[in-house]
PDB file of C-alpha atoms in Angstrom:
ATOM      1  CA  MET A 690     -26.705 -19.817 -16.565  1.00  0.00           C
ATOM      2  CA  ASN A 691     -28.168 -16.360 -16.072  1.00  0.00           C
ATOM      3  CA  THR A 692     -29.726 -17.342 -12.741  1.00  0.00           C
ATOM      4  CA  ALA A 693     -26.412 -18.728 -11.535  1.00  0.00           C
ATOM      5  CA  ARG A 694     -24.636 -15.462 -12.331  1.00  0.00           C
ATOM      6  CA  SER A 695     -27.339 -13.432 -10.599  1.00  0.00           C
ATOM      7  CA  THR A 696     -27.165 -15.652  -7.545  1.00  0.00           C
ATOM      8  CA  LEU A 697     -23.378 -15.383  -7.475  1.00  0.00           C
ATOM      9  CA  ALA A 698     -23.553 -11.592  -7.767  1.00  0.00           C
ATOM     10  CA  VAL A 699     -26.050 -11.358  -4.895  1.00  0.00           C
ATOM     11  CA  MET A 700     -23.900 -13.618  -2.729  1.00  0.00           C
ATOM     12  CA  ALA A 701     -20.778 -11.592  -3.510  1.00  0.00           C
ATOM     13  CA  LEU A 702     -22.486  -8.305  -2.645  1.00  0.00           C
ATOM     14  CA  SER A 703     -23.934  -9.777   0.546  1.00  0.00           C
ATOM     15  CA  THR A 704     -20.480 -10.934   1.595  1.00  0.00           C
ATOM     16  CA  LEU A 705     -19.008  -7.522   0.811  1.00  0.00           C
ATOM     17  CA  PHE A 706     -21.618  -5.717   2.901  1.00  0.00           C
ATOM     18  CA  ALA A 707     -21.226  -8.175   5.768  1.00  0.00           C
ATOM     19  CA  LEU A 708     -17.460  -7.665   5.844  1.00  0.00           C
ATOM     20  CA  ALA A 709     -17.829  -3.896   5.695  1.00  0.00           C
ATOM     21  CA  ALA A 710     -20.154  -3.991   8.710  1.00  0.00           C
ATOM     22  CA  CYS A 711     -17.587  -5.941  10.761  1.00  0.00           C
ATOM     23  CA  GLN A 712     -15.059  -3.118  10.950  1.00  0.00           C
ATOM     24  CA  PRO A 713     -13.264  -3.241  14.316  1.00  0.00           C
ATOM     25  CA  ALA A 714     -13.672  -0.447  16.836  1.00  0.00           C
ATOM     26  CA  GLU A 715     -11.178   2.391  16.846  1.00  0.00           C
ATOM     27  CA  GLY A 716      -8.157   1.508  18.945  1.00  0.00           C
ATOM     28  CA  PRO A 717      -6.092   3.712  21.265  1.00  0.00           C
ATOM     29  CA  ALA A 718      -3.382   4.323  18.670  1.00  0.00           C
ATOM     30  CA  GLU A 719      -5.918   5.545  16.131  1.00  0.00           C
ATOM     31  CA  ARG A 720      -7.541   7.845  18.709  1.00  0.00           C
ATOM     32  CA  ALA A 721      -4.132   9.235  19.671  1.00  0.00           C
ATOM     33  CA  GLY A 722      -3.293   9.801  16.018  1.00  0.00           C
ATOM     34  CA  LYS A 723      -6.509  11.746  15.504  1.00  0.00           C
ATOM     35  CA  GLN A 724      -5.758  13.869  18.569  1.00  0.00           C
ATOM     36  CA  ILE A 725      -2.274  14.611  17.223  1.00  0.00           C
ATOM     37  CA  ASP A 726      -3.740  15.556  13.846  1.00  0.00           C
ATOM     38  CA  ASN A 727      -6.228  17.915  15.497  1.00  0.00           C
ATOM     39  CA  ALA A 728      -3.521  19.504  17.638  1.00  0.00           C
ATOM     40  CA  ALA A 729      -1.248  19.990  14.629  1.00  0.00           C
ATOM     41  CA  GLU A 730      -4.081  21.612  12.704  1.00  0.00           C
ATOM     42  CA  LYS A 731      -4.773  24.021  15.574  1.00  0.00           C
ATOM     43  CA  VAL A 732      -1.079  24.904  15.837  1.00  0.00           C
ATOM     44  CA  GLY A 733      -0.965  25.516  12.089  1.00  0.00           C
ATOM     45  CA  ASP A 734      -3.945  27.854  12.336  1.00  0.00           C
ATOM     46  CA  GLN A 735      -2.293  29.801  15.159  1.00  0.00           C
ATOM     47  CA  VAL A 736       0.990  30.064  13.241  1.00  0.00           C
ATOM     48  CA  GLU A 737      -0.890  31.368  10.227  1.00  0.00           C
ATOM     49  CA  LYS A 738      -2.656  33.991  12.373  1.00  0.00           C
ATOM     50  CA  ALA A 739       0.654  35.048  13.899  1.00  0.00           C
ATOM     51  CA  GLY A 740       2.188  35.361  10.428  1.00  0.00           C
ATOM     52  CA  ASP A 741      -0.689  37.571   9.317  1.00  0.00           C
ATOM     53  CA  LYS A 742      -0.225  39.798  12.371  1.00  0.00           C
ATOM     54  CA  ILE A 743       3.516  40.082  11.675  1.00  0.00           C
ATOM     55  CA  LYS A 744       2.828  40.984   8.056  1.00  0.00           C
ATOM     56  CA  ASP A 745       0.325  43.651   9.116  1.00  0.00           C
ATOM     57  CA  ALA A 746       2.730  45.068  11.703  1.00  0.00           C
ATOM     58  CA  THR A 747       5.501  45.199   9.098  1.00  0.00           C
ATOM     59  CA  LYS A 748       3.269  47.139   6.697  1.00  0.00           C
ATOM     60  CA  GLU A 749       2.365  49.603   9.457  1.00  0.00           C
ATOM     61  CA  ALA A 750       6.036  50.028  10.382  1.00  0.00           C
ATOM     62  CA  LYS A 751       6.949  50.716   6.739  1.00  0.00           C
ATOM     63  CA  LYS A 752       4.212  53.337   6.540  1.00  0.00           C
ATOM     64  CA  GLY A 753       5.547  55.009   9.674  1.00  0.00           C
ATOM     65  CA  LEU A 754       9.111  55.097   8.303  1.00  0.00           C
ATOM     66  CA  SER A 755       8.087  56.528   4.954  1.00  0.00           C
ATOM     67  CA  ASN A 756       6.105  59.429   6.480  1.00  0.00           C
TER      68      ASN A 756
END
C-alpha cells in the first residue's frame, strides 16, 4: 500500500512538471500587452516627475510672494 502511494505521488509530480514545461510561447497579444504596460509605467513616471516640478515651482512662487 505504501509503495503504491509513493508511486502515485511520483507519477503525479512527474505529470505536473511535464505540463509546466509545455507552456506555449508568448503570443502577439501578450507581447503587445506587455508593451502597453511598459509604456503606461513610463508615462506614469513622467507625470509624477512633472507633478513634483509643479509642486516645487508653486513653493518657490509662494516664497517670492511672501517676501
